[in-house]
Amino acid sequence: EVQLLESGGGLVQPGGSLRLSCAASGFTFSVYAMSWVRQAPGKGLEWVSAISGTNGGTYYADSVRGRFTISRDNSENTLYLQMNSLRAEDTAIYYCAKLLCTNGICYRGAFDIWGQGTVVTVSS
Amino acid sequence: QSVLTQPPSASGTPGQRVTISCSGSSSNIGSNYVNWYQQLPGTAPKLLIYSNNQRPSGVPDRFSGSKSGTSASLAISGLQSEDEADYYCAAWDDSLDGYVFGTGTKVTVL
C-alpha cells in the first residue's frame, strides 16, 4: 500500500526549531518529487516547499524561504523539513505529499498521495 | 494571501450541478496546468482533477474541470451529500517560482 507517514510535530516556542519527517512506503520514493503543504487552524491550504526526486532541486514559498530547509534521504525513503526561527504564524498541520506521475509524465503540483499530517504549534 | 481567487461558498440540492470558479493571472493559470483538491472535514486533501481536466483513477466522472485563459472551473454534477467538503484549485506560479492554492470554496449540500 502506498503510504506517507509524518512525524516530528509538537509545541515549540517562537524562535525555536523543529524537524519534521515523512516516511514513505509502497512506491519507489527516490524517483518522485515531494512537497510539504500546511494548513493553519481554520484556514486554507498553503504550499510550503518541494524537492525533486532526481537532482535534488528545491523550491520554497516566500513565507518560509531562508528559515525552512527541505531535504530527503532516498536510502531511508524519508522526506524532511527543518524549520528554524519559527513564528506563531507557522502554526499549522503539515502534510507531506507525493507528486503524481503517470504514463511517464509527472504533473507539477498534482499531489496524488498525502500523509495524515503532523501538528506544529508555535507558542510561548 | 492567495493569488488564486475562489468564491467562499457554493451550495445545491442533491442531484443539482454546482460550479466553482478559480481566477488567477497569466503567471499561474494562464501558463500552467490547474489541479483541484477536495478536503473532507478533518481529513487530508484528495486530488480530484489534474492537468486542467483529468481525473485520477477512482474519482467519479461527476467531477469535471476546465480552463480558459486565466480562469478555471470545477463542476460537480449530480451533487451528493458526500460531496460536502472544501474544494481548492491550485497551479504553479512562474513569477513566484512556487505552487499556489486557491482561497478555497466550501460546498454545502442543502
PDB file of C-alpha atoms in Angstrom, chain A residues 37 39 43-47 50 59-60 62 65 95 100 102 107-112 114-117, chain B residues 32-33 35 37 39 43-47 50-51 56 88 90 92 94 96-103:
ATOM      1  CA  VAL A  37       1.859  21.663   2.378  1.00  0.00           C
ATOM      2  CA  GLN A  39      -2.915  24.356   6.807  1.00  0.00           C
ATOM      3  CA  LYS A  43      -7.573  28.336   7.109  1.00  0.00           C
ATOM      4  CA  GLY A  44      -6.854  27.141   3.590  1.00  0.00           C
ATOM      5  CA  LEU A  45      -4.005  25.151   2.134  1.00  0.00           C
ATOM      6  CA  GLU A  46      -0.567  26.725   1.704  1.00  0.00           C
ATOM      7  CA  TRP A  47       2.244  25.122  -0.267  1.00  0.00           C
ATOM      8  CA  ALA A  50       9.174  20.990  -2.801  1.00  0.00           C
ATOM      9  CA  TYR A  59      11.718  25.249  -4.024  1.00  0.00           C
ATOM     10  CA  TYR A  60      10.239  27.357  -1.228  1.00  0.00           C
ATOM     11  CA  ASP A  62       8.355  33.212   0.169  1.00  0.00           C
ATOM     12  CA  ARG A  65      12.441  30.840   2.419  1.00  0.00           C
ATOM     13  CA  TYR A  95       1.283  17.444   5.259  1.00  0.00           C
ATOM     14  CA  LEU A 100       1.593  12.389  -9.476  1.00  0.00           C
ATOM     15  CA  THR A 102       1.539   8.557 -14.812  1.00  0.00           C
ATOM     16  CA  TYR A 107       2.322  16.646 -13.360  1.00  0.00           C
ATOM     17  CA  ARG A 108       3.771  19.576 -11.448  1.00  0.00           C
ATOM     18  CA  GLY A 109       1.747  20.388  -8.392  1.00  0.00           C
ATOM     19  CA  ALA A 110      -0.566  17.401  -8.706  1.00  0.00           C
ATOM     20  CA  PHE A 111      -0.157  15.546  -5.417  1.00  0.00           C
ATOM     21  CA  ASP A 112      -1.820  12.156  -5.527  1.00  0.00           C
ATOM     22  CA  TRP A 114      -0.896  12.683   1.110  1.00  0.00           C
ATOM     23  CA  GLY A 115       0.068  11.833   4.660  1.00  0.00           C
ATOM     24  CA  GLN A 116      -2.284  12.268   7.594  1.00  0.00           C
ATOM     25  CA  GLY A 117      -0.434  15.387   8.744  1.00  0.00           C
TER      26      GLY A 117
ATOM     27  CA  ASN B  32       0.323  26.310 -16.227  1.00  0.00           C
ATOM     28  CA  TYR B  33      -1.956  23.382 -15.569  1.00  0.00           C
ATOM     29  CA  ASN B  35      -5.311  20.985 -10.299  1.00  0.00           C
ATOM     30  CA  TYR B  37      -8.438  19.132  -4.490  1.00  0.00           C
ATOM     31  CA  GLN B  39     -10.875  18.163   1.505  1.00  0.00           C
ATOM     32  CA  THR B  43      -9.007  14.726   6.571  1.00  0.00           C
ATOM     33  CA  ALA B  44      -6.073  15.333   4.247  1.00  0.00           C
ATOM     34  CA  PRO B  45      -6.765  16.810   0.813  1.00  0.00           C
ATOM     35  CA  LYS B  46      -7.516  14.468  -2.079  1.00  0.00           C
ATOM     36  CA  LEU B  47      -6.539  15.099  -5.699  1.00  0.00           C
ATOM     37  CA  TYR B  50      -5.129  17.274 -12.542  1.00  0.00           C
ATOM     38  CA  SER B  51      -3.818  18.823 -15.735  1.00  0.00           C
ATOM     39  CA  PRO B  56      -7.189  10.284 -11.205  1.00  0.00           C
ATOM     40  CA  TYR B  88      -9.239  24.117  -3.688  1.00  0.00           C
ATOM     41  CA  ALA B  90      -4.003  25.092  -7.439  1.00  0.00           C
ATOM     42  CA  TRP B  92       2.318  26.652 -10.392  1.00  0.00           C
ATOM     43  CA  ASP B  94       6.065  31.295 -12.727  1.00  0.00           C
ATOM     44  CA  LEU B  96       6.692  33.276  -7.559  1.00  0.00           C
ATOM     45  CA  ASP B  97       8.545  30.156  -8.740  1.00  0.00           C
ATOM     46  CA  GLY B  98       6.278  28.220  -6.460  1.00  0.00           C
ATOM     47  CA  TYR B  99       2.965  26.499  -6.170  1.00  0.00           C
ATOM     48  CA  VAL B 100      -0.171  28.387  -5.132  1.00  0.00           C
ATOM     49  CA  PHE B 101      -3.520  27.209  -3.839  1.00  0.00           C
ATOM     50  CA  GLY B 102      -6.821  28.974  -4.237  1.00  0.00           C
ATOM     51  CA  THR B 103      -8.677  30.545  -1.337  1.00  0.00           C
TER      52      THR B 103
END
